[in-house]
Tab-separated table of C-alpha atoms in Angstrom:
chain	number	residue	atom	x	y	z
A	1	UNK	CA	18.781	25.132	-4.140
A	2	UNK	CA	15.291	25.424	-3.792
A	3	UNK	CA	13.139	21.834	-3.246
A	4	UNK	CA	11.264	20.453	-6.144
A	5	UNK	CA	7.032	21.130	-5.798
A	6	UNK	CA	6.273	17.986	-7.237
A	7	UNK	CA	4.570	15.686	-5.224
A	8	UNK	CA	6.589	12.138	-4.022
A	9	UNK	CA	4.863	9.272	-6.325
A	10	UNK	CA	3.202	7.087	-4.938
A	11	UNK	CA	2.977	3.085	-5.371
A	12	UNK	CA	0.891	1.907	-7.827
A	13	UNK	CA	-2.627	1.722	-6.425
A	14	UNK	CA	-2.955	-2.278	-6.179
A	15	UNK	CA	0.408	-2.321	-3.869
A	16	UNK	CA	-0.802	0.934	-2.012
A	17	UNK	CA	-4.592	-0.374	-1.577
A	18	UNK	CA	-2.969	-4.183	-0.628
A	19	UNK	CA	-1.128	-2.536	1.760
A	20	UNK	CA	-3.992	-0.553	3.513
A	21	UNK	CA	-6.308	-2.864	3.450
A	22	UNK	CA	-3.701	-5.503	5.476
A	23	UNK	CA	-3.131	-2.687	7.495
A	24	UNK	CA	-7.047	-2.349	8.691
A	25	UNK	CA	-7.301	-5.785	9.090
A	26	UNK	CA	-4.276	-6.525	11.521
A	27	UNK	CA	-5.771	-3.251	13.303
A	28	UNK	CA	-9.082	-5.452	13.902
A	29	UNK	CA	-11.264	-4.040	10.746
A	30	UNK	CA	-13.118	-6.772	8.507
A	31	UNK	CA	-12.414	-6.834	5.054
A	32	UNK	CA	-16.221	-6.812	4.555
A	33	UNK	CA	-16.795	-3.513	6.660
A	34	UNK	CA	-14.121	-1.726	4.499
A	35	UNK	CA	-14.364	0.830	1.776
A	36	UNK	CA	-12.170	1.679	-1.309
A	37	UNK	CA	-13.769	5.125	-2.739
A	38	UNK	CA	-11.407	4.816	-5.818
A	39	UNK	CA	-10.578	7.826	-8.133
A	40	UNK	CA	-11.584	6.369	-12.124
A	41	UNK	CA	-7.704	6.207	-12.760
A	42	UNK	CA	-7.080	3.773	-9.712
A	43	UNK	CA	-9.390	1.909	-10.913
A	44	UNK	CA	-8.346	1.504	-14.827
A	45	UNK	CA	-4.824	1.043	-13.266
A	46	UNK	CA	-6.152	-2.234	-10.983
A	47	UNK	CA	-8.206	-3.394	-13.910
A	48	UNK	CA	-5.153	-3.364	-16.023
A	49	UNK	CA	-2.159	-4.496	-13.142
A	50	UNK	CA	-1.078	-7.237	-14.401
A	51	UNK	CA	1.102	-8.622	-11.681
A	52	UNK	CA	-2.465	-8.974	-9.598
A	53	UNK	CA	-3.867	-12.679	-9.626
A	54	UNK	CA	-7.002	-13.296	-11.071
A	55	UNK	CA	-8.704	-13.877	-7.969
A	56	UNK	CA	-7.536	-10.714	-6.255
A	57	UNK	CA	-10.351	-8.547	-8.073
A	58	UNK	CA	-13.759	-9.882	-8.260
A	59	UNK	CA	-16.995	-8.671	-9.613
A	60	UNK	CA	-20.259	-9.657	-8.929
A	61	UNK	CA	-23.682	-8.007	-10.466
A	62	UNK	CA	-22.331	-4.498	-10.509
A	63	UNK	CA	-19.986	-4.360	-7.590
A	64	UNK	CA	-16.188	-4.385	-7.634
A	65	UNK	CA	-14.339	-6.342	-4.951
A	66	UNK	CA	-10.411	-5.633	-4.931
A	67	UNK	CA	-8.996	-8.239	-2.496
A	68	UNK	CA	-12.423	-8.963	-0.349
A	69	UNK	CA	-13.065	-4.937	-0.328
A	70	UNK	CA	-15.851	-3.386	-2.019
A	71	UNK	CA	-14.512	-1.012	-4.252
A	72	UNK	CA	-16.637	2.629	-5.196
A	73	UNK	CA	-15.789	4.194	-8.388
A	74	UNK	CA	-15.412	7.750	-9.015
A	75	UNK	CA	-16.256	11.145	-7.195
A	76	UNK	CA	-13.358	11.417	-5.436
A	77	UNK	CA	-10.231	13.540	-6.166
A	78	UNK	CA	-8.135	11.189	-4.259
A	79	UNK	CA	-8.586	7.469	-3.496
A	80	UNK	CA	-9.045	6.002	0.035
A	81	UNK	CA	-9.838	3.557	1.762
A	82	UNK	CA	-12.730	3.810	4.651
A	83	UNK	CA	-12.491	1.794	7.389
A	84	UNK	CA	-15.408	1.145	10.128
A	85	UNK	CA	-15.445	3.572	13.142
């Protein structure tokens, strides 16, 4: 038998991104000097998650904060989050 080619799915984004971002921050990071560069479906699929509280996203002027993180829209293929070097 020959191994399916389609990719494992991953979590949705707000459990993957929670996840990460915990991650950084027991690693040392600051939530403030962290990144999400967030493909336009990531981001519909936060907007819309409704299991998220409402203070886990925040926006303020014209910035997107998912869980303390500044979050970048678009021009990406794939979503990540960039932590400080």
């Amino acid at each position: 038998m020959r191994a399916s080619s389609t990719p494992a799915r991953r979590a949705a984004a707000a459990i993957h991104f929670r996840n990460e971002i915990e991650k950084a921050e027991a690693a040392g990071a600051s939530r403030d000097d962290m990144l999400l560069h967030l493909t336009l479906s990531d981001v519909s699929q936060i907007k819309r998650d409704r299991s998220l509280a409402l203070t886990d996203i925040n926006f303020a002027g014209e910035t997107m904060r998912f869980l303390g993180v500044k979050v970048e829209q678009g021009g990406v293929t794939e979503s990540v989050l960039i932590r400080p070097t």
